[in-house]
Short mmCIF file of C-alpha atoms in Angstrom, two decimals:
data_model
loop_
_atom_site.label_atom_id
_atom_site.label_comp_id
_atom_site.label_asym_id
_atom_site.label_seq_id
_atom_site.Cartn_x
_atom_site.Cartn_y
_atom_site.Cartn_z
CA MET A 1 16.49 35.56 21.84
CA HIS A 2 15.42 38.58 19.81
CA ARG A 3 12.32 38.99 21.98
CA ILE A 4 14.41 38.82 25.14
CA ARG A 5 16.59 41.63 23.82
CA ARG A 6 13.49 43.68 23.08
CA PHE A 7 12.23 43.12 26.61
CA ILE A 8 15.57 44.13 28.12
CA HIS A 9 15.60 47.12 25.79
CA LYS A 10 12.23 48.21 27.21
CA LEU A 11 13.61 47.90 30.74
CA GLN A 12 16.61 49.93 29.70
CA LYS A 13 14.34 52.64 28.25
CA LYS A 14 12.43 52.83 31.52
CA LEU A 15 15.74 53.09 33.37
CA ASP A 16 16.90 55.76 30.92
CA ALA A 17 13.69 57.68 31.50
CA TRP A 18 14.35 57.56 35.24
CA LEU A 19 17.98 58.61 34.75
CA THR A 20 17.24 62.18 33.68
CA GLU A 21 19.97 64.47 32.40
CA GLU A 22 20.13 66.13 35.81
CA ARG A 23 20.63 62.78 37.56
CA ARG A 24 23.28 61.70 35.03
CA GLU A 25 25.13 64.96 35.46
CA TYR A 26 24.88 64.67 39.22
CA ILE A 27 26.34 61.15 39.07
CA LEU A 28 29.25 62.23 36.88
CA ILE A 29 30.08 65.19 39.12
CA HIS A 30 29.52 63.39 42.39
CA LYS A 31 30.49 59.87 41.43
CA TYR A 32 32.25 59.33 44.74
CA HIS A 33 29.37 60.81 46.70
CA PRO A 34 27.47 58.33 48.88
CA ARG A 35 24.23 59.07 47.00
CA ALA A 36 25.94 58.34 43.67
CA THR A 37 27.38 55.14 45.06
CA LEU A 38 23.91 54.19 46.25
CA LEU A 39 22.50 54.93 42.82
CA PHE A 40 25.07 52.70 41.14
CA ALA A 41 24.28 49.98 43.66
CA VAL A 42 20.58 50.25 42.86
CA VAL A 43 21.27 49.97 39.13
CA ALA A 44 23.53 46.95 39.71
CA ILE A 45 20.84 45.31 41.83
CA ILE A 46 18.23 45.90 39.12
CA ILE A 47 20.44 44.31 36.47
CA SER A 48 21.39 41.40 38.72
CA SER A 49 17.74 40.90 39.64
CA GLY A 50 16.81 40.82 35.96
CA VAL A 51 19.38 38.13 35.29
CA PHE A 52 18.21 36.17 38.35
CA ILE A 53 14.54 36.50 37.39
CA TYR A 54 15.19 35.26 33.87
CA GLY A 55 17.37 32.39 35.02
CA THR A 56 14.95 31.33 37.75
CA TRP A 57 11.44 32.23 36.60
CA LEU A 58 11.32 33.22 32.92
CA ARG A 59 13.21 30.31 31.39
CA PRO A 60 11.13 27.26 30.36
CA PRO A 61 10.41 24.71 33.10
CA ARG A 62 11.49 21.09 32.88
CA SER A 63 7.85 20.11 32.48
CA PHE A 64 7.56 22.12 29.24
CA PRO A 65 5.28 20.04 26.95
CA LEU A 66 7.20 19.52 23.71
CA HIS A 67 5.41 19.01 20.38
CA SER A 68 2.00 19.73 21.84
CA PHE A 69 -0.79 22.28 21.61
CA ILE A 70 -2.21 24.71 24.12
CA THR A 71 -5.56 26.37 23.58
CA ILE A 72 -6.08 29.97 24.70
CA LYS A 73 -9.81 30.47 25.15
CA GLU A 74 -11.77 33.22 23.46
CA GLY A 75 -12.46 36.21 25.71
CA GLY A 76 -9.98 35.20 28.40
CA THR A 77 -7.91 37.73 30.30
CA LEU A 78 -4.13 37.93 30.48
CA ARG A 79 -4.23 36.76 34.08
CA GLU A 80 -6.35 33.72 33.14
CA ALA A 81 -4.05 32.85 30.24
CA ALA A 82 -0.99 33.13 32.48
CA GLN A 83 -2.54 30.90 35.14
CA GLN A 84 -3.51 28.35 32.50
CA LEU A 85 0.05 28.24 31.18
CA ARG A 86 1.36 27.84 34.72
CA ASP A 87 -1.08 24.99 35.45
CA GLN A 88 -0.07 23.19 32.25
CA GLY A 89 3.64 23.38 33.04
CA VAL A 90 4.43 25.79 30.21
CA ILE A 91 5.74 28.67 32.36
CA ARG A 92 7.22 28.91 35.85
CA SER A 93 5.45 32.01 37.15
CA ALA A 94 2.04 33.39 36.14
CA ARG A 95 2.75 36.61 38.02
CA LEU A 96 6.01 37.37 36.19
CA PHE A 97 4.41 36.42 32.87
CA THR A 98 1.67 38.97 33.52
CA TYR A 99 4.16 41.59 34.67
CA ALA A 100 6.31 41.08 31.55
CA ALA A 101 3.23 41.62 29.38
CA LYS A 102 2.39 44.84 31.23
CA ILE A 103 5.92 46.20 30.89
CA SER A 104 5.77 45.46 27.16
CA GLY A 105 2.39 47.16 26.84
CA ARG A 106 0.72 43.90 25.87
CA GLU A 107 -1.54 43.34 28.86
CA GLN A 108 -4.66 43.78 26.71
CA SER A 109 -3.40 41.60 23.85
CA VAL A 110 -4.58 38.03 24.31
CA ILE A 111 -5.33 36.33 21.00
CA ALA A 112 -7.30 33.11 21.33
CA GLY A 113 -6.49 29.95 19.41
CA GLU A 114 -4.30 26.85 19.32
CA TYR A 115 -0.58 27.44 19.83
CA PHE A 116 1.93 24.78 18.86
CA LEU A 117 4.84 24.23 21.25
CA ARG A 118 7.60 22.67 19.20
CA ASP A 119 10.67 23.41 21.35
CA PRO A 120 11.16 24.85 24.87
CA GLU A 121 10.34 28.57 24.98
CA ASN A 122 10.89 31.19 27.66
CA SER A 123 7.99 33.18 29.08
CA LEU A 124 8.84 36.31 27.10
CA SER A 125 8.69 34.44 23.82
CA LEU A 126 5.35 32.86 24.74
CA MET A 127 3.96 36.19 25.91
CA TRP A 128 4.88 37.76 22.59
CA ARG A 129 3.33 34.92 20.60
CA ILE A 130 0.04 35.04 22.48
CA ALA A 131 -0.06 38.82 22.16
CA THR A 132 0.54 38.74 18.40
CA GLY A 133 -1.27 35.53 17.43
CA ASP A 134 1.88 33.69 16.41
CA TYR A 135 0.47 30.16 16.56
CA GLY A 136 3.75 28.53 15.54
CA ILE A 137 2.03 26.10 13.20
CA GLU A 138 3.73 25.44 9.88
CA PRO A 139 3.07 22.63 7.42
CA GLU A 140 5.47 19.71 7.78
CA LYS A 141 6.64 17.25 5.15
CA LEU A 142 4.97 13.84 5.34
CA VAL A 143 6.02 11.02 3.01
CA ILE A 144 3.68 8.02 2.66
CA PRO A 145 5.75 5.28 0.96
CA GLU A 146 4.33 3.38 -2.00
CA GLY A 147 2.77 0.12 -0.91
CA SER A 148 1.91 1.27 2.62
CA ASP A 149 -1.26 -0.21 4.07
CA VAL A 150 -3.60 1.56 6.49
CA TYR A 151 -1.74 0.12 9.48
CA ASP A 152 1.58 1.43 8.20
CA ILE A 153 0.06 4.86 7.63
CA ALA A 154 -1.59 4.99 11.05
CA GLU A 155 1.67 4.01 12.74
CA GLN A 156 3.66 6.58 10.78
CA LEU A 157 1.21 9.38 11.59
CA ALA A 158 1.20 8.48 15.29
CA GLU A 159 5.01 8.48 15.41
CA THR A 160 5.24 11.79 13.55
CA TYR A 161 2.48 13.72 15.32
CA GLN A 162 2.06 13.17 19.04
CA THR A 163 -1.53 14.41 19.07
CA PHE A 164 -2.63 12.07 16.26
CA ASP A 165 -5.03 9.25 17.19
CA PRO A 166 -4.13 6.10 15.16
CA ILE A 167 -7.11 4.12 16.50
CA ASP A 168 -9.50 6.80 15.31
CA PHE A 169 -7.78 6.81 11.92
CA LEU A 170 -7.99 3.02 11.52
CA SER A 171 -11.66 3.01 12.45
CA ILE A 172 -12.52 5.27 9.52
CA ALA A 173 -9.74 4.44 7.02
CA GLN A 174 -9.83 0.63 6.83
CA PRO A 175 -12.73 0.54 4.32
CA TYR A 176 -10.60 2.71 2.01
CA GLU A 177 -7.56 0.44 1.80
CA GLY A 178 -6.11 0.91 -1.68
CA TYR A 179 -7.74 4.32 -2.08
CA LEU A 180 -5.24 6.28 0.05
CA PHE A 181 -2.68 7.63 -2.35
CA PRO A 182 1.00 7.24 -1.35
CA ASP A 183 2.72 10.56 -1.93
CA THR A 184 4.58 13.47 -0.36
CA TYR A 185 2.26 15.74 1.61
CA TYR A 186 2.66 18.95 3.59
CA VAL A 187 0.37 18.92 6.61
CA TYR A 188 -0.07 20.77 9.89
CA PRO A 189 0.98 18.96 13.08
CA ASN A 190 -2.55 19.19 14.53
CA LEU A 191 -3.82 16.95 11.73
CA THR A 192 -6.90 14.93 12.72
CA ALA A 193 -7.79 11.42 11.57
CA GLU A 194 -10.64 12.68 9.41
CA GLU A 195 -8.46 15.37 7.83
CA ALA A 196 -5.77 12.79 7.03
CA LEU A 197 -8.29 10.44 5.43
CA ASN A 198 -9.79 13.24 3.31
CA LEU A 199 -6.31 14.38 2.26
CA PHE A 200 -5.22 10.93 1.05
CA ARG A 201 -8.55 10.17 -0.64
CA SER A 202 -8.80 13.49 -2.46
CA ASN A 203 -5.28 13.02 -3.83
CA PHE A 204 -6.20 9.49 -4.94
CA GLU A 205 -9.26 10.78 -6.79
CA LYS A 206 -7.16 13.42 -8.51
CA GLN A 207 -4.51 10.90 -9.60
CA ILE A 208 -7.08 8.36 -10.80
CA PHE A 209 -8.95 11.03 -12.76
CA ASP A 210 -5.82 11.59 -14.84
CA ILE A 211 -5.69 7.92 -15.93
CA ALA A 212 -9.43 7.18 -15.91
CA ASP A 213 -9.52 6.63 -19.68
CA GLU A 214 -6.81 3.95 -19.53
CA ILE A 215 -8.62 2.13 -16.71
CA GLU A 216 -11.93 2.28 -18.55
CA GLU A 217 -10.34 1.05 -21.77
CA PHE A 218 -8.84 -1.92 -19.92
CA GLY A 219 -12.36 -3.01 -19.05
CA LYS A 220 -11.98 -4.15 -15.44
CA PRO A 221 -13.74 -2.56 -12.43
CA LEU A 222 -11.64 -0.11 -10.43
CA ASP A 223 -11.80 -2.20 -7.25
CA GLU A 224 -10.33 -5.23 -9.07
CA VAL A 225 -7.65 -3.07 -10.66
CA LEU A 226 -6.64 -1.75 -7.24
CA ILE A 227 -6.53 -5.21 -5.67
CA VAL A 228 -4.23 -6.48 -8.41
CA ALA A 229 -2.17 -3.26 -8.34
CA SER A 230 -1.65 -3.63 -4.59
CA ILE A 231 -0.32 -7.17 -5.13
CA VAL A 232 1.90 -5.97 -7.96
CA GLU A 233 3.21 -3.18 -5.72
CA ARG A 234 4.22 -5.64 -3.01
CA GLU A 235 5.50 -8.42 -5.30
CA ALA A 236 7.55 -6.41 -7.80
CA ASN A 237 11.06 -5.69 -6.57
CA LYS A 238 11.87 -3.68 -9.69
CA LYS A 239 9.69 -1.34 -11.70
CA ALA A 240 10.56 -3.27 -14.85
CA ASP A 241 8.90 -6.39 -13.39
CA ARG A 242 5.52 -4.80 -12.68
CA GLU A 243 3.87 -5.29 -16.07
CA THR A 244 5.08 -8.90 -16.30
CA ILE A 245 3.77 -9.75 -12.81
CA ALA A 246 0.47 -8.02 -13.61
CA GLY A 247 0.21 -10.15 -16.76
CA ILE A 248 0.77 -13.35 -14.75
CA ILE A 249 -1.91 -12.41 -12.20
CA TRP A 250 -4.52 -11.59 -14.84
CA ARG A 251 -3.68 -14.79 -16.75
CA ARG A 252 -4.07 -16.95 -13.64
CA LEU A 253 -7.41 -15.32 -12.90
CA GLU A 254 -8.54 -15.96 -16.46
CA ILE A 255 -7.79 -19.69 -16.37
CA GLY A 256 -9.10 -20.16 -12.81
CA MET A 257 -5.70 -20.82 -11.24
CA PRO A 258 -5.06 -19.72 -7.62
CA LEU A 259 -2.80 -16.69 -7.45
CA GLN A 260 -0.56 -18.25 -4.77
CA VAL A 261 1.13 -14.97 -3.88
CA ASP A 262 2.97 -14.66 -0.58
CA VAL A 263 2.51 -10.93 -0.02
CA THR A 264 -1.08 -11.35 1.16
CA PHE A 265 0.23 -13.12 4.28
CA ARG A 266 1.79 -9.88 5.44
CA TYR A 267 -1.75 -8.54 5.53
CA ILE A 268 -2.98 -11.62 7.41
CA ASN A 269 -0.25 -12.19 9.99
CA GLY A 270 2.69 -9.93 9.13
CA LYS A 271 4.81 -12.80 7.78
CA HIS A 272 7.03 -12.70 4.70
CA THR A 273 7.97 -15.36 2.14
CA TYR A 274 10.94 -16.78 3.99
CA ASN A 275 9.18 -17.39 7.31
CA LEU A 276 5.91 -18.85 6.06
CA THR A 277 5.00 -22.31 7.35
CA ARG A 278 2.86 -25.05 5.84
CA ALA A 279 0.18 -24.17 8.37
CA ASP A 280 0.18 -20.60 7.05
CA LEU A 281 -0.31 -21.82 3.49
CA LEU A 282 -3.31 -23.92 4.58
CA GLU A 283 -4.90 -21.26 6.79
CA ASP A 284 -8.56 -20.63 6.11
CA ASN A 285 -8.52 -16.91 5.45
CA PRO A 286 -10.09 -14.94 2.59
CA TYR A 287 -6.71 -13.28 1.93
CA ASN A 288 -4.95 -16.65 1.56
CA THR A 289 -4.56 -16.96 -2.22
CA TYR A 290 -3.16 -20.50 -1.92
CA VAL A 291 -6.46 -22.01 -0.76
CA ASN A 292 -8.81 -19.51 -2.38
CA LYS A 293 -9.15 -18.87 -6.09
CA GLY A 294 -9.75 -15.37 -7.35
CA LEU A 295 -8.79 -12.08 -5.77
CA PRO A 296 -8.58 -11.21 -2.07
CA PRO A 297 -11.62 -9.25 -0.83
CA THR A 298 -9.78 -5.90 -0.72
CA PRO A 299 -6.47 -4.34 -1.73
CA ILE A 300 -3.63 -5.32 0.59
CA ALA A 301 -1.86 -1.96 0.30
CA ASN A 302 -2.10 1.43 -1.33
CA PRO A 303 -0.43 1.13 -4.74
CA SER A 304 1.52 3.76 -6.61
CA LEU A 305 0.36 5.27 -9.87
CA GLU A 306 3.07 3.23 -11.66
CA SER A 307 1.67 -0.05 -10.31
CA ILE A 308 -1.88 0.93 -11.27
CA LEU A 309 -0.71 1.76 -14.79
CA ALA A 310 1.22 -1.51 -15.01
CA THR A 311 -1.91 -3.38 -13.93
CA VAL A 312 -4.01 -1.95 -16.76
CA ASN A 313 -1.14 -2.35 -19.23
CA PRO A 314 0.00 -5.92 -18.44
CA ARG A 315 2.71 -7.59 -20.48
CA GLU A 316 1.39 -10.64 -22.35
CA THR A 317 3.70 -13.63 -21.89
CA ASN A 318 3.49 -17.39 -21.44
CA TYR A 319 4.66 -17.09 -17.83
CA LEU A 320 2.54 -18.48 -15.02
CA PHE A 321 5.09 -18.51 -12.20
CA PHE A 322 7.59 -16.14 -10.63
CA LEU A 323 9.83 -16.04 -7.58
CA ALA A 324 12.43 -13.73 -6.06
CA ASP A 325 15.75 -14.58 -4.47
CA ARG A 326 17.17 -12.98 -1.34
CA ARG A 327 18.80 -10.30 -3.46
CA TYR A 328 15.36 -9.30 -4.76
CA ARG A 329 15.98 -10.57 -8.29
CA THR A 330 12.86 -11.99 -9.94
CA TYR A 331 12.78 -15.17 -12.05
CA PHE A 332 9.85 -16.04 -14.32
CA SER A 333 8.79 -19.51 -15.51
CA GLU A 334 6.25 -20.96 -17.93
CA THR A 335 5.88 -24.36 -16.24
CA TYR A 336 5.77 -25.60 -12.67
CA GLU A 337 8.77 -27.85 -13.30
CA GLU A 338 10.83 -24.89 -14.49
CA HIS A 339 9.64 -22.92 -11.47
CA LEU A 340 10.79 -25.64 -9.06
CA ARG A 341 14.17 -25.87 -10.78
CA LYS A 342 14.74 -22.12 -10.42
CA LYS A 343 13.58 -22.30 -6.82
CA ARG A 344 16.26 -24.92 -6.08
CA LEU A 345 18.89 -22.86 -7.91
CA TYR A 346 18.20 -19.39 -6.56
CA VAL A 347 16.20 -19.70 -3.34
CA ASP A 348 16.73 -22.99 -1.48
#
């Protein structure tokens, strides 16, 4: 709106320059003279035409591409830029866009680059942005929840940024499951798949560096720590349960007992505990920890720093079993019989 006022102000200045002191005085003295009446009519027509032009041709078209980018090429002329905007449905009239730039003294000011179109803009606003290099790109807040897997992240990025390619992201990010740190980020809306991957990985490396001594002292390889941490992240409903669950997982691994955790099925087929079938539990899949001993081949999610720390600082107990009720309360047991009893009491 401010730019529109500036444009109208320029028109007014040109009109003021035309209305010299002699003409103003003549109008005041001869305001009922036919020539004065004609002059007033001309001024009224100019103002009405300006309102009509803005309402019809300068306002944004219905086809205005929201939340998208336009690229103004290097070395292009004002006329070429205007025609490009017209062809892409950004403005209604290339001719009026060019004329508005000339009136504003900006006909030689075309700054190349990518311009972000967040909301509908009138031609005057766009003209001013292209003339001054106002790309309209500001970092936006992006929150990657703890325990998100690469599919969750790809879906979230695609929903947040219309130009983001989730397929491209999955093709390069899947090998790094568990190494994409969940956090709050501030990114530009033209984020590419490669930029997103590098952003999440670099943050992971920074966070891991801060606790590298604890991981090394624990004595397990980082990839195993991350696999267990991802299971802990998905299984623990409360932060207080993380170290206990981590202790159970490490203890089962030590005695050669299958982990029998349900959260890996979400990674296999998207199912949760309460809709698993017997066929699911018997499915031949490397992520099925009911039929396979040891750890799954990769992390099943991207764990938080708290879950990683809990994994390398497990609580030593005699527990071998745990379950959660529908209110997300966790119950621990030392024997299978005790586990079944609690299952009947709190789950069935």
